PDB file of C-alpha atoms in Angstrom:
ATOM      1  CA  MET A   1      40.330 -20.620  28.629  1.00 88.00           C
ATOM      2  CA  ILE A   2      37.288 -18.616  27.611  1.00 94.00           C
ATOM      3  CA  ASN A   3      35.272 -20.004  24.703  1.00 95.00           C
ATOM      4  CA  LEU A   4      31.989 -19.337  22.912  1.00 96.00           C
ATOM      5  CA  ASP A   5      29.980 -21.591  25.225  1.00 97.00           C
ATOM      6  CA  LYS A   6      31.177 -19.731  28.328  1.00 98.00           C
ATOM      7  CA  THR A   7      30.710 -16.402  26.573  1.00 98.00           C
ATOM      8  CA  ARG A   8      27.087 -17.278  25.745  1.00 98.00           C
ATOM      9  CA  VAL A   9      26.425 -17.908  29.447  1.00 98.00           C
ATOM     10  CA  ILE A  10      28.118 -14.599  30.349  1.00 98.00           C
ATOM     11  CA  LEU A  11      25.939 -12.817  27.790  1.00 98.00           C
ATOM     12  CA  ASN A  12      22.809 -14.543  29.111  1.00 98.00           C
ATOM     13  CA  GLU A  13      23.654 -13.626  32.715  1.00 98.00           C
ATOM     14  CA  ALA A  14      24.407 -10.038  31.676  1.00 99.00           C
ATOM     15  CA  ALA A  15      20.926  -9.852  30.127  1.00 98.00           C
ATOM     16  CA  ARG A  16      19.527 -11.324  33.330  1.00 99.00           C
ATOM     17  CA  LEU A  17      21.324  -8.620  35.327  1.00 99.00           C
ATOM     18  CA  VAL A  18      19.712  -5.953  33.141  1.00 99.00           C
ATOM     19  CA  GLU A  19      16.301  -7.478  33.926  1.00 99.00           C
ATOM     20  CA  LEU A  20      16.962  -7.911  37.654  1.00 99.00           C
ATOM     21  CA  THR A  21      18.416  -4.425  38.180  1.00 98.00           C
ATOM     22  CA  ALA A  22      15.561  -2.823  36.214  1.00 99.00           C
ATOM     23  CA  THR A  23      13.073  -4.722  38.367  1.00 98.00           C
ATOM     24  CA  PHE A  24      14.874  -3.693  41.565  1.00 98.00           C
ATOM     25  CA  GLN A  25      15.006  -0.028  40.539  1.00 98.00           C
ATOM     26  CA  ALA A  26      11.347  -0.016  39.482  1.00 98.00           C
ATOM     27  CA  ARG A  27      10.308  -1.376  42.878  1.00 98.00           C
ATOM     28  CA  TYR A  28      12.765   0.360  45.220  1.00 97.00           C
ATOM     29  CA  GLY A  29      14.464   3.221  43.356  1.00 94.00           C
ATOM     30  CA  LYS A  30      17.967   3.710  42.026  1.00 90.00           C
ATOM     31  CA  ASN A  31      19.771   4.485  45.287  1.00 89.00           C
ATOM     32  CA  TYR A  32      17.901   2.242  47.710  1.00 94.00           C
ATOM     33  CA  VAL A  33      19.718   1.693  51.007  1.00 93.00           C
ATOM     34  CA  MET A  34      19.321  -1.699  52.666  1.00 93.00           C
ATOM     35  CA  HIS A  35      18.305  -1.453  56.325  1.00 94.00           C
ATOM     36  CA  MET A  36      16.771  -3.553  59.098  1.00 94.00           C
ATOM     37  CA  GLY A  37      13.268  -3.129  57.661  1.00 95.00           C
ATOM     38  CA  THR A  38      14.179  -3.895  54.059  1.00 96.00           C
ATOM     39  CA  PRO A  39      11.416  -5.978  52.442  1.00 97.00           C
ATOM     40  CA  GLN A  40      12.269  -9.617  51.800  1.00 97.00           C
ATOM     41  CA  ASP A  41      11.622  -9.092  48.086  1.00 98.00           C
ATOM     42  CA  ALA A  42      14.389  -6.453  47.933  1.00 98.00           C
ATOM     43  CA  LEU A  43      16.781  -8.767  49.759  1.00 97.00           C
ATOM     44  CA  ASP A  44      15.905 -11.642  47.417  1.00 98.00           C
ATOM     45  CA  LEU A  45      16.362  -9.519  44.297  1.00 98.00           C
ATOM     46  CA  ASN A  46      19.713  -8.226  45.552  1.00 98.00           C
ATOM     47  CA  GLU A  47      20.806 -11.796  46.276  1.00 98.00           C
ATOM     48  CA  CYS A  48      19.857 -12.826  42.734  1.00 98.00           C
ATOM     49  CA  ILE A  49      21.801  -9.858  41.347  1.00 98.00           C
ATOM     50  CA  LEU A  50      24.870 -10.985  43.306  1.00 98.00           C
ATOM     51  CA  ASP A  51      24.356 -14.634  42.316  1.00 98.00           C
ATOM     52  CA  SER A  52      24.222 -13.687  38.655  1.00 98.00           C
ATOM     53  CA  GLN A  53      27.473 -11.756  39.051  1.00 98.00           C
ATOM     54  CA  ALA A  54      29.068 -14.813  40.689  1.00 97.00           C
ATOM     55  CA  ILE A  55      28.057 -16.980  37.723  1.00 97.00           C
ATOM     56  CA  ILE A  56      29.802 -14.521  35.406  1.00 98.00           C
ATOM     57  CA  ALA A  57      32.850 -14.448  37.697  1.00 97.00           C
ATOM     58  CA  ASN A  58      33.051 -18.248  37.557  1.00 95.00           C
ATOM     59  CA  LEU A  59      33.410 -18.109  33.785  1.00 96.00           C
ATOM     60  CA  ILE A  60      36.082 -15.420  33.521  1.00 96.00           C
ATOM     61  CA  GLU A  61      39.660 -16.643  33.358  1.00 94.00           C
ATOM     62  CA  PRO A  62      41.062 -16.893  36.924  1.00 93.00           C
ATOM     63  CA  GLU A  63      44.195 -14.806  36.331  1.00 91.00           C
ATOM     64  CA  ILE A  64      42.078 -11.905  35.059  1.00 92.00           C
ATOM     65  CA  LYS A  65      40.033 -11.743  38.279  1.00 92.00           C
ATOM     66  CA  VAL A  66      43.178 -10.983  40.263  1.00 90.00           C
ATOM     67  CA  THR A  67      43.548  -7.551  38.654  1.00 89.00           C
ATOM     68  CA  PRO A  68      40.184  -6.389  37.286  1.00 94.00           C
ATOM     69  CA  HIS A  69      40.044  -3.147  35.321  1.00 94.00           C
ATOM     70  CA  TYR A  70      37.640  -0.592  36.788  1.00 94.00           C
ATOM     71  CA  ARG A  71      36.808   1.096  33.478  1.00 91.00           C
ATOM     72  CA  TYR A  72      33.439   2.210  34.871  1.00 88.00           C
ATOM     73  CA  GLY A  73      34.484   2.850  38.469  1.00 92.00           C
ATOM     74  CA  LYS A  74      33.553   0.883  41.572  1.00 96.00           C
ATOM     75  CA  TRP A  75      29.749   1.050  41.721  1.00 95.00           C
ATOM     76  CA  TRP A  76      29.643  -0.661  45.153  1.00 96.00           C
ATOM     77  CA  GLU A  77      31.330   2.411  46.657  1.00 95.00           C
ATOM     78  CA  ARG A  78      28.356   4.528  45.495  1.00 93.00           C
ATOM     79  CA  SER A  79      25.459   2.099  45.823  1.00 94.00           C
ATOM     80  CA  GLN A  80      24.544  -1.069  47.701  1.00 94.00           C
ATOM     81  CA  VAL A  81      22.871  -2.655  44.684  1.00 97.00           C
ATOM     82  CA  MET A  82      24.169  -2.739  41.105  1.00 97.00           C
ATOM     83  CA  THR A  83      22.303  -0.126  39.061  1.00 96.00           C
ATOM     84  CA  ASN A  84      20.602  -0.826  35.770  1.00 98.00           C
ATOM     85  CA  CYS A  85      23.044   1.513  34.031  1.00 97.00           C
ATOM     86  CA  THR A  86      25.975  -0.612  35.242  1.00 97.00           C
ATOM     87  CA  ALA A  87      24.204  -3.796  34.157  1.00 98.00           C
ATOM     88  CA  GLN A  88      23.691  -2.291  30.698  1.00 98.00           C
ATOM     89  CA  GLN A  89      27.396  -1.419  30.501  1.00 98.00           C
ATOM     90  CA  LEU A  90      28.216  -4.991  31.512  1.00 98.00           C
ATOM     91  CA  MET A  91      25.905  -6.219  28.732  1.00 98.00           C
ATOM     92  CA  THR A  92      27.816  -4.087  26.220  1.00 98.00           C
ATOM     93  CA  GLU A  93      31.116  -5.567  27.402  1.00 98.00           C
ATOM     94  CA  ALA A  94      29.655  -9.088  27.185  1.00 98.00           C
ATOM     95  CA  CYS A  95      28.704  -8.388  23.550  1.00 98.00           C
ATOM     96  CA  ARG A  96      32.263  -7.175  22.888  1.00 97.00           C
ATOM     97  CA  LEU A  97      33.596 -10.357  24.443  1.00 98.00           C
ATOM     98  CA  MET A  98      31.297 -12.500  22.290  1.00 97.00           C
ATOM     99  CA  SER A  99      32.546 -10.738  19.173  1.00 96.00           C
ATOM    100  CA  ALA A 100      36.221 -11.122  20.102  1.00 96.00           C
ATOM    101  CA  VAL A 101      35.885 -14.799  21.066  1.00 96.00           C
ATOM    102  CA  ALA A 102      33.875 -15.629  17.923  1.00 95.00           C
ATOM    103  CA  HIS A 103      36.537 -13.924  15.794  1.00 92.00           C
ATOM    104  CA  PHE A 104      39.336 -15.796  17.564  1.00 93.00           C
ATOM    105  CA  GLU A 105      37.605 -19.180  17.283  1.00 92.00           C
ATOM    106  CA  ALA A 106      36.840 -18.652  13.570  1.00 91.00           C
ATOM    107  CA  LYS A 107      40.485 -17.767  12.895  1.00 87.00           C
ATOM    108  CA  HIS A 108      41.594 -20.743  15.000  1.00 79.00           C
ATOM    109  CA  GLN A 109      39.554 -23.101  12.812  1.00 76.00           C
ATOM    110  CA  GLN A 110      41.399 -21.693   9.796  1.00 76.00           C
ATOM    111  CA  GLY A 111      44.749 -22.183  11.523  1.00 76.00           C
ATOM    112  CA  LYS A 112      45.320 -18.417  11.566  1.00 77.00           C
ATOM    113  CA  ALA A 113      44.563 -17.625  15.198  1.00 67.00           C
ATOM    114  CA  THR A 114      46.629 -15.340  17.335  1.00 72.00           C
ATOM    115  CA  TRP A 115      45.378 -14.451  20.809  1.00 72.00           C
ATOM    116  CA  ASP A 116      43.251 -11.341  20.657  1.00 80.00           C
ATOM    117  CA  HIS A 117      44.179  -8.822  23.340  1.00 89.00           C
ATOM    118  CA  ALA A 118      40.533  -7.649  23.292  1.00 92.00           C
ATOM    119  CA  ILE A 119      39.514 -10.973  24.869  1.00 95.00           C
ATOM    120  CA  THR A 120      41.714 -10.293  27.883  1.00 95.00           C
ATOM    121  CA  THR A 121      40.907  -6.594  28.252  1.00 96.00           C
ATOM    122  CA  THR A 122      37.165  -7.141  27.881  1.00 97.00           C
ATOM    123  CA  GLN A 123      37.141  -9.900  30.504  1.00 97.00           C
ATOM    124  CA  SER A 124      39.088  -7.551  32.772  1.00 97.00           C
ATOM    125  CA  ALA A 125      36.505  -4.783  32.257  1.00 97.00           C
ATOM    126  CA  ILE A 126      33.694  -7.245  33.025  1.00 98.00           C
ATOM    127  CA  ALA A 127      35.495  -8.392  36.186  1.00 97.00           C
ATOM    128  CA  GLY A 128      35.818  -4.735  37.202  1.00 97.00           C
ATOM    129  CA  MET A 129      32.030  -4.345  37.111  1.00 98.00           C
ATOM    130  CA  LEU A 130      31.356  -7.338  39.356  1.00 98.00           C
ATOM    131  CA  HIS A 131      30.995  -6.862  43.104  1.00 97.00           C
ATOM    132  CA  PRO A 132      34.313  -7.893  44.733  1.00 95.00           C
ATOM    133  CA  SER A 133      32.560 -10.491  46.893  1.00 94.00           C
ATOM    134  CA  THR A 134      31.413 -12.316  43.746  1.00 94.00           C
ATOM    135  CA  LEU A 135      34.966 -12.573  42.458  1.00 90.00           C
ATOM    136  CA  GLN A 136      35.927 -14.408  45.649  1.00 82.00           C
ATOM    137  CA  VAL A 137      33.081 -16.967  45.496  1.00 50.00           C
ATOM    138  CA  VAL A 138      34.536 -18.743  42.507  1.00 48.00           C
ATOM    139  CA  THR A 139      34.386 -22.437  41.771  1.00 45.00           C
ATOM    140  CA  ASN A 140      35.841 -24.339  38.863  1.00 47.00           C
ATOM    141  CA  PRO A 141      33.377 -23.804  35.992  1.00 45.00           C
ATOM    142  CA  GLU A 142      34.487 -27.138  34.505  1.00 49.00           C
ATOM    143  CA  ASP A 143      33.106 -28.976  37.557  1.00 43.00           C
ATOM    144  CA  THR A 144      29.847 -27.104  38.116  1.00 44.00           C
ATOM    145  CA  HIS A 145      27.122 -25.556  36.035  1.00 42.00           C
ATOM    146  CA  PRO A 146      25.541 -22.930  38.316  1.00 45.00           C
ATOM    147  CA  GLU A 147      23.738 -21.320  35.387  1.00 43.00           C
ATOM    148  CA  MET A 148      21.537 -24.419  35.158  1.00 37.00           C
ATOM    149  CA  ASP A 149      20.503 -24.267  38.829  1.00 43.00           C
ATOM    150  CA  HIS A 150      19.787 -20.563  38.998  1.00 42.00           C
ATOM    151  CA  HIS A 151      16.249 -19.318  38.408  1.00 38.00           C
ATOM    152  CA  ILE A 152      14.070 -16.585  39.883  1.00 39.00           C
ATOM    153  CA  HIS A 153      10.454 -15.650  39.478  1.00 39.00           C
ATOM    154  CA  LEU A 154      10.044 -11.897  39.319  1.00 43.00           C
ATOM    155  CA  SER A 155       6.484 -11.804  40.586  1.00 38.00           C
ATOM    156  CA  ALA A 156       5.676  -9.060  43.042  1.00 38.00           C
ATOM    157  CA  SER A 157       5.746 -10.061  46.690  1.00 37.00           C
TER     158      SER A 157
END
């Protein structure tokens, strides 16, 4: 079940995606196409963008990942790399999720909690913004803590 701790990591990774996608777009443009001569830096940044999405996917409830909601369309059909605009939309959804989970947990402590549908729909919207390959590379978030092992230095190559 999603909780505030997991939601904080999702929010942190969403912010990281905003940073990574902005860096990628600044260096290579919005609609960069990967090819045989793609610089290693571009490949590394794209890998970090995908890794960050996988961390988020690991924290979303498993049953929600089966049927994600594509509220913002399927960006991977238009672009090879997540755009900064999509990352910003994901950040907005992560903030919505934080608000809904905080509300639910506060009500739960008062013994007045009922499951908030917004928690489910917001997770579904977040899942719909993640590259499909990241939804498939999912481990049990109770057993691993990938967010602790994941760092990148954004220095120019």
